[in-house]
Amino acid sequence: MASPENLEKIVEKHSQIYGLGSEREYFEQPTNRAEYPYRTIPEVMRAAASRYAERAALVYRDGKEEKIIRYEHLDELATAFADSLIRAGAEKGTRVAMILDNSPHWMIANLGIQYAGCVDVPRGSDAPQNILKSILEHSGAEIALIPSLDYIQKLPDQGNNLRMIVVMDPEFRGSSGNITSYIDLLERGLSSIKKNGRQLVDKRISEISGDDLASILYSSGTTGVPKGAMLTHSNYMNNLANIPRGFHADENDRL
């Protein structure tokens, strides 16, 4: 996904990398869920950023060029996005619709949503308008992430009933009413943690438990009203505990 500013440069512009806490054992081969050392998505991501700070977390193409985002930078960008969400009024449990397609920005935003203790409600941008209406209303989404400004036309009531609409197009800047720019949120968040530290986000992360809701995934709705599956942080941790064994994968593999 092309962008006017390389994500690495955004971090370098706010160059201080903050302490990530003590290093812990990471991805041991557990025999059952109880042995897995992490309870939540933010916990396991922070542990990975601490242990594998300089390693590539994401590899993506920007045109013909292959680029990477390192673990320490992915963690910092997620922290910045979470900081901005919290300062904008997002509370623990706030539903955030992600009406987006796959990109590195999707991953940054998704982790930021989890760091803020919110619940992601993902859906591809090609979803029909009636399906979007059903999902947004049923999930109780208060914030929506959309790919471009003109996508607002597809939102119920053109998004006027939402607390905040985040336009993910990196070329869109500024804000108006409940509409704001993803890049601006990242920039404000990075400035905030540079000035104030990570305490705001760290406090929110400390309040998240394994039983808290992390995601609501909806069915396609092709045979009726979309149905939502509710996934907790523990559900994700159970998957992470078993992936290394089930797929014979370790920290040296790309997935």
PDB file of N, CA and C in Angstrom, residues 38-91:
ATOM      1  N   TYR A  38       0.895 -15.884  28.348  1.00  0.00           N
ATOM      2  CA  TYR A  38       0.272 -14.586  28.085  1.00  0.00           C
ATOM      3  C   TYR A  38      -1.240 -14.702  28.087  1.00  0.00           C
ATOM      4  N   ARG A  39      -1.882 -13.630  28.534  1.00  0.00           N
ATOM      5  CA  ARG A  39      -3.340 -13.645  28.668  1.00  0.00           C
ATOM      6  C   ARG A  39      -4.049 -12.889  27.559  1.00  0.00           C
ATOM      7  N   THR A  40      -3.368 -11.906  26.973  1.00  0.00           N
ATOM      8  CA  THR A  40      -4.042 -11.004  26.040  1.00  0.00           C
ATOM      9  C   THR A  40      -3.173 -10.707  24.820  1.00  0.00           C
ATOM     10  N   ILE A  41      -3.805 -10.176  23.785  1.00  0.00           N
ATOM     11  CA  ILE A  41      -3.081  -9.794  22.570  1.00  0.00           C
ATOM     12  C   ILE A  41      -2.010  -8.740  22.854  1.00  0.00           C
ATOM     13  N   PRO A  42      -2.320  -7.668  23.605  1.00  0.00           N
ATOM     14  CA  PRO A  42      -1.254  -6.696  23.899  1.00  0.00           C
ATOM     15  C   PRO A  42      -0.075  -7.308  24.649  1.00  0.00           C
ATOM     16  N   GLU A  43      -0.339  -8.224  25.573  1.00  0.00           N
ATOM     17  CA  GLU A  43       0.756  -8.848  26.327  1.00  0.00           C
ATOM     18  C   GLU A  43       1.707  -9.590  25.398  1.00  0.00           C
ATOM     19  N   VAL A  44       1.161 -10.404  24.510  1.00  0.00           N
ATOM     20  CA  VAL A  44       2.024 -11.210  23.650  1.00  0.00           C
ATOM     21  C   VAL A  44       2.751 -10.333  22.633  1.00  0.00           C
ATOM     22  N   MET A  45       2.105  -9.263  22.182  1.00  0.00           N
ATOM     23  CA  MET A  45       2.763  -8.359  21.236  1.00  0.00           C
ATOM     24  C   MET A  45       3.892  -7.598  21.913  1.00  0.00           C
ATOM     25  N   ARG A  46       3.664  -7.136  23.132  1.00  0.00           N
ATOM     26  CA  ARG A  46       4.722  -6.428  23.856  1.00  0.00           C
ATOM     27  C   ARG A  46       5.908  -7.357  24.127  1.00  0.00           C
ATOM     28  N   ALA A  47       5.620  -8.618  24.439  1.00  0.00           N
ATOM     29  CA  ALA A  47       6.698  -9.578  24.669  1.00  0.00           C
ATOM     30  C   ALA A  47       7.506  -9.809  23.395  1.00  0.00           C
ATOM     31  N   ALA A  48       6.813  -9.911  22.266  1.00  0.00           N
ATOM     32  CA  ALA A  48       7.505 -10.098  20.987  1.00  0.00           C
ATOM     33  C   ALA A  48       8.354  -8.882  20.647  1.00  0.00           C
ATOM     34  N   ALA A  49       7.817  -7.686  20.898  1.00  0.00           N
ATOM     35  CA  ALA A  49       8.568  -6.457  20.616  1.00  0.00           C
ATOM     36  C   ALA A  49       9.798  -6.344  21.490  1.00  0.00           C
ATOM     37  N   SER A  50       9.708  -6.861  22.707  1.00  0.00           N
ATOM     38  CA  SER A  50      10.850  -6.820  23.615  1.00  0.00           C
ATOM     39  C   SER A  50      11.940  -7.798  23.178  1.00  0.00           C
ATOM     40  N   ARG A  51      11.522  -8.994  22.813  1.00  0.00           N
ATOM     41  CA  ARG A  51      12.509 -10.017  22.479  1.00  0.00           C
ATOM     42  C   ARG A  51      13.040  -9.886  21.051  1.00  0.00           C
ATOM     43  N   TYR A  52      12.167  -9.488  20.133  1.00  0.00           N
ATOM     44  CA  TYR A  52      12.528  -9.473  18.715  1.00  0.00           C
ATOM     45  C   TYR A  52      12.487  -8.061  18.137  1.00  0.00           C
ATOM     46  N   ALA A  53      12.924  -7.088  18.900  1.00  0.00           N
ATOM     47  CA  ALA A  53      12.766  -5.672  18.533  1.00  0.00           C
ATOM     48  C   ALA A  53      13.223  -5.354  17.116  1.00  0.00           C
ATOM     49  N   GLU A  54      14.363  -5.869  16.699  1.00  0.00           N
ATOM     50  CA  GLU A  54      14.946  -5.509  15.407  1.00  0.00           C
ATOM     51  C   GLU A  54      14.490  -6.403  14.264  1.00  0.00           C
ATOM     52  N   ARG A  55      13.736  -7.438  14.584  1.00  0.00           N
ATOM     53  CA  ARG A  55      13.297  -8.347  13.530  1.00  0.00           C
ATOM     54  C   ARG A  55      12.104  -7.785  12.766  1.00  0.00           C
ATOM     55  N   ALA A  56      11.930  -8.279  11.541  1.00  0.00           N
ATOM     56  CA  ALA A  56      10.773  -7.882  10.737  1.00  0.00           C
ATOM     57  C   ALA A  56       9.512  -8.517  11.305  1.00  0.00           C
ATOM     58  N   ALA A  57       8.532  -7.673  11.603  1.00  0.00           N
ATOM     59  CA  ALA A  57       7.224  -8.168  12.029  1.00  0.00           C
ATOM     60  C   ALA A  57       6.285  -8.277  10.837  1.00  0.00           C
ATOM     61  N   LEU A  58       6.362  -7.298   9.940  1.00  0.00           N
ATOM     62  CA  LEU A  58       5.544  -7.282   8.723  1.00  0.00           C
ATOM     63  C   LEU A  58       6.442  -7.051   7.518  1.00  0.00           C
ATOM     64  N   VAL A  59       6.172  -7.760   6.458  1.00  0.00           N
ATOM     65  CA  VAL A  59       6.841  -7.544   5.179  1.00  0.00           C
ATOM     66  C   VAL A  59       5.747  -7.249   4.157  1.00  0.00           C
ATOM     67  N   TYR A  60       5.879  -6.137   3.435  1.00  0.00           N
ATOM     68  CA  TYR A  60       4.838  -5.763   2.486  1.00  0.00           C
ATOM     69  C   TYR A  60       5.460  -5.082   1.276  1.00  0.00           C
ATOM     70  N   ARG A  61       4.668  -4.940   0.236  1.00  0.00           N
ATOM     71  CA  ARG A  61       5.143  -4.297  -0.984  1.00  0.00           C
ATOM     72  C   ARG A  61       4.539  -2.910  -1.119  1.00  0.00           C
ATOM     73  N   ASP A  62       5.392  -1.949  -1.402  1.00  0.00           N
ATOM     74  CA  ASP A  62       4.978  -0.586  -1.726  1.00  0.00           C
ATOM     75  C   ASP A  62       5.373  -0.369  -3.179  1.00  0.00           C
ATOM     76  N   GLY A  63       4.428  -0.595  -4.087  1.00  0.00           N
ATOM     77  CA  GLY A  63       4.775  -0.643  -5.499  1.00  0.00           C
ATOM     78  C   GLY A  63       5.591  -1.894  -5.769  1.00  0.00           C
ATOM     79  N   LYS A  64       6.789  -1.725  -6.317  1.00  0.00           N
ATOM     80  CA  LYS A  64       7.662  -2.866  -6.578  1.00  0.00           C
ATOM     81  C   LYS A  64       8.664  -3.090  -5.452  1.00  0.00           C
ATOM     82  N   GLU A  65       8.658  -2.195  -4.490  1.00  0.00           N
ATOM     83  CA  GLU A  65       9.654  -2.256  -3.419  1.00  0.00           C
ATOM     84  C   GLU A  65       9.133  -3.045  -2.225  1.00  0.00           C
ATOM     85  N   GLU A  66       9.936  -3.965  -1.735  1.00  0.00           N
ATOM     86  CA  GLU A  66       9.589  -4.708  -0.527  1.00  0.00           C
ATOM     87  C   GLU A  66      10.050  -3.927   0.692  1.00  0.00           C
ATOM     88  N   LYS A  67       9.164  -3.752   1.647  1.00  0.00           N
ATOM     89  CA  LYS A  67       9.486  -3.001   2.852  1.00  0.00           C
ATOM     90  C   LYS A  67       9.147  -3.828   4.080  1.00  0.00           C
ATOM     91  N   ILE A  68       9.733  -3.431   5.201  1.00  0.00           N
ATOM     92  CA  ILE A  68       9.467  -4.140   6.451  1.00  0.00           C
ATOM     93  C   ILE A  68       9.087  -3.138   7.541  1.00  0.00           C
ATOM     94  N   ILE A  69       8.378  -3.640   8.514  1.00  0.00           N
ATOM     95  CA  ILE A  69       8.150  -2.917   9.762  1.00  0.00           C
ATOM     96  C   ILE A  69       8.663  -3.818  10.873  1.00  0.00           C
ATOM     97  N   ARG A  70       9.620  -3.326  11.642  1.00  0.00           N
ATOM     98  CA  ARG A  70      10.202  -4.117  12.715  1.00  0.00           C
ATOM     99  C   ARG A  70       9.246  -4.204  13.905  1.00  0.00           C
ATOM    100  N   TYR A  71       9.464  -5.195  14.741  1.00  0.00           N
ATOM    101  CA  TYR A  71       8.592  -5.401  15.898  1.00  0.00           C
ATOM    102  C   TYR A  71       8.530  -4.175  16.799  1.00  0.00           C
ATOM    103  N   GLU A  72       9.679  -3.546  17.067  1.00  0.00           N
ATOM    104  CA  GLU A  72       9.666  -2.395  17.963  1.00  0.00           C
ATOM    105  C   GLU A  72       8.864  -1.245  17.368  1.00  0.00           C
ATOM    106  N   HIS A  73       8.919  -1.090  16.061  1.00  0.00           N
ATOM    107  CA  HIS A  73       8.176  -0.012  15.404  1.00  0.00           C
ATOM    108  C   HIS A  73       6.694  -0.343  15.301  1.00  0.00           C
ATOM    109  N   LEU A  74       6.367  -1.605  15.044  1.00  0.00           N
ATOM    110  CA  LEU A  74       4.961  -2.002  15.023  1.00  0.00           C
ATOM    111  C   LEU A  74       4.322  -1.761  16.382  1.00  0.00           C
ATOM    112  N   ASP A  75       5.040  -2.105  17.440  1.00  0.00           N
ATOM    113  CA  ASP A  75       4.537  -1.875  18.798  1.00  0.00           C
ATOM    114  C   ASP A  75       4.361  -0.387  19.072  1.00  0.00           C
ATOM    115  N   GLU A  76       5.321   0.422  18.635  1.00  0.00           N
ATOM    116  CA  GLU A  76       5.216   1.855  18.904  1.00  0.00           C
ATOM    117  C   GLU A  76       4.085   2.503  18.112  1.00  0.00           C
ATOM    118  N   LEU A  77       3.918   2.094  16.864  1.00  0.00           N
ATOM    119  CA  LEU A  77       2.817   2.635  16.067  1.00  0.00           C
ATOM    120  C   LEU A  77       1.468   2.214  16.643  1.00  0.00           C
ATOM    121  N   ALA A  78       1.366   0.959  17.100  1.00  0.00           N
ATOM    122  CA  ALA A  78       0.125   0.499  17.729  1.00  0.00           C
ATOM    123  C   ALA A  78      -0.149   1.271  19.014  1.00  0.00           C
ATOM    124  N   THR A  79       0.901   1.521  19.795  1.00  0.00           N
ATOM    125  CA  THR A  79       0.748   2.303  21.023  1.00  0.00           C
ATOM    126  C   THR A  79       0.284   3.717  20.706  1.00  0.00           C
ATOM    127  N   ALA A  80       0.844   4.303  19.660  1.00  0.00           N
ATOM    128  CA  ALA A  80       0.452   5.660  19.263  1.00  0.00           C
ATOM    129  C   ALA A  80      -1.009   5.713  18.843  1.00  0.00           C
ATOM    130  N   PHE A  81      -1.441   4.724  18.055  1.00  0.00           N
ATOM    131  CA  PHE A  81      -2.833   4.700  17.609  1.00  0.00           C
ATOM    132  C   PHE A  81      -3.765   4.505  18.799  1.00  0.00           C
ATOM    133  N   ALA A  82      -3.375   3.624  19.727  1.00  0.00           N
ATOM    134  CA  ALA A  82      -4.183   3.407  20.928  1.00  0.00           C
ATOM    135  C   ALA A  82      -4.280   4.675  21.764  1.00  0.00           C
ATOM    136  N   ASP A  83      -3.167   5.378  21.914  1.00  0.00           N
ATOM    137  CA  ASP A  83      -3.154   6.622  22.682  1.00  0.00           C
ATOM    138  C   ASP A  83      -4.165   7.613  22.104  1.00  0.00           C
ATOM    139  N   SER A  84      -4.166   7.754  20.786  1.00  0.00           N
ATOM    140  CA  SER A  84      -5.099   8.684  20.145  1.00  0.00           C
ATOM    141  C   SER A  84      -6.543   8.234  20.306  1.00  0.00           C
ATOM    142  N   LEU A  85      -6.791   6.924  20.206  1.00  0.00           N
ATOM    143  CA  LEU A  85      -8.150   6.419  20.399  1.00  0.00           C
ATOM    144  C   LEU A  85      -8.654   6.722  21.804  1.00  0.00           C
ATOM    145  N   ILE A  86      -7.805   6.460  22.802  1.00  0.00           N
ATOM    146  CA  ILE A  86      -8.207   6.688  24.191  1.00  0.00           C
ATOM    147  C   ILE A  86      -8.471   8.165  24.433  1.00  0.00           C
ATOM    148  N   ARG A  87      -7.585   9.016  23.933  1.00  0.00           N
ATOM    149  CA  ARG A  87      -7.769  10.465  24.126  1.00  0.00           C
ATOM    150  C   ARG A  87      -8.992  10.987  23.369  1.00  0.00           C
ATOM    151  N   ALA A  88      -9.423  10.243  22.349  1.00  0.00           N
ATOM    152  CA  ALA A  88     -10.629  10.630  21.612  1.00  0.00           C
ATOM    153  C   ALA A  88     -11.901  10.113  22.278  1.00  0.00           C
ATOM    154  N   GLY A  89     -11.736   9.387  23.393  1.00  0.00           N
ATOM    155  CA  GLY A  89     -12.902   8.935  24.143  1.00  0.00           C
ATOM    156  C   GLY A  89     -13.212   7.461  24.054  1.00  0.00           C
ATOM    157  N   ALA A  90     -12.394   6.676  23.336  1.00  0.00           N
ATOM    158  CA  ALA A  90     -12.632   5.242  23.253  1.00  0.00           C
ATOM    159  C   ALA A  90     -12.407   4.600  24.617  1.00  0.00           C
ATOM    160  N   GLU A  91     -13.368   3.816  25.058  1.00  0.00           N
ATOM    161  CA  GLU A  91     -13.289   3.152  26.350  1.00  0.00           C
ATOM    162  C   GLU A  91     -13.016   1.668  26.156  1.00  0.00           C
TER     163      GLU A  91
END
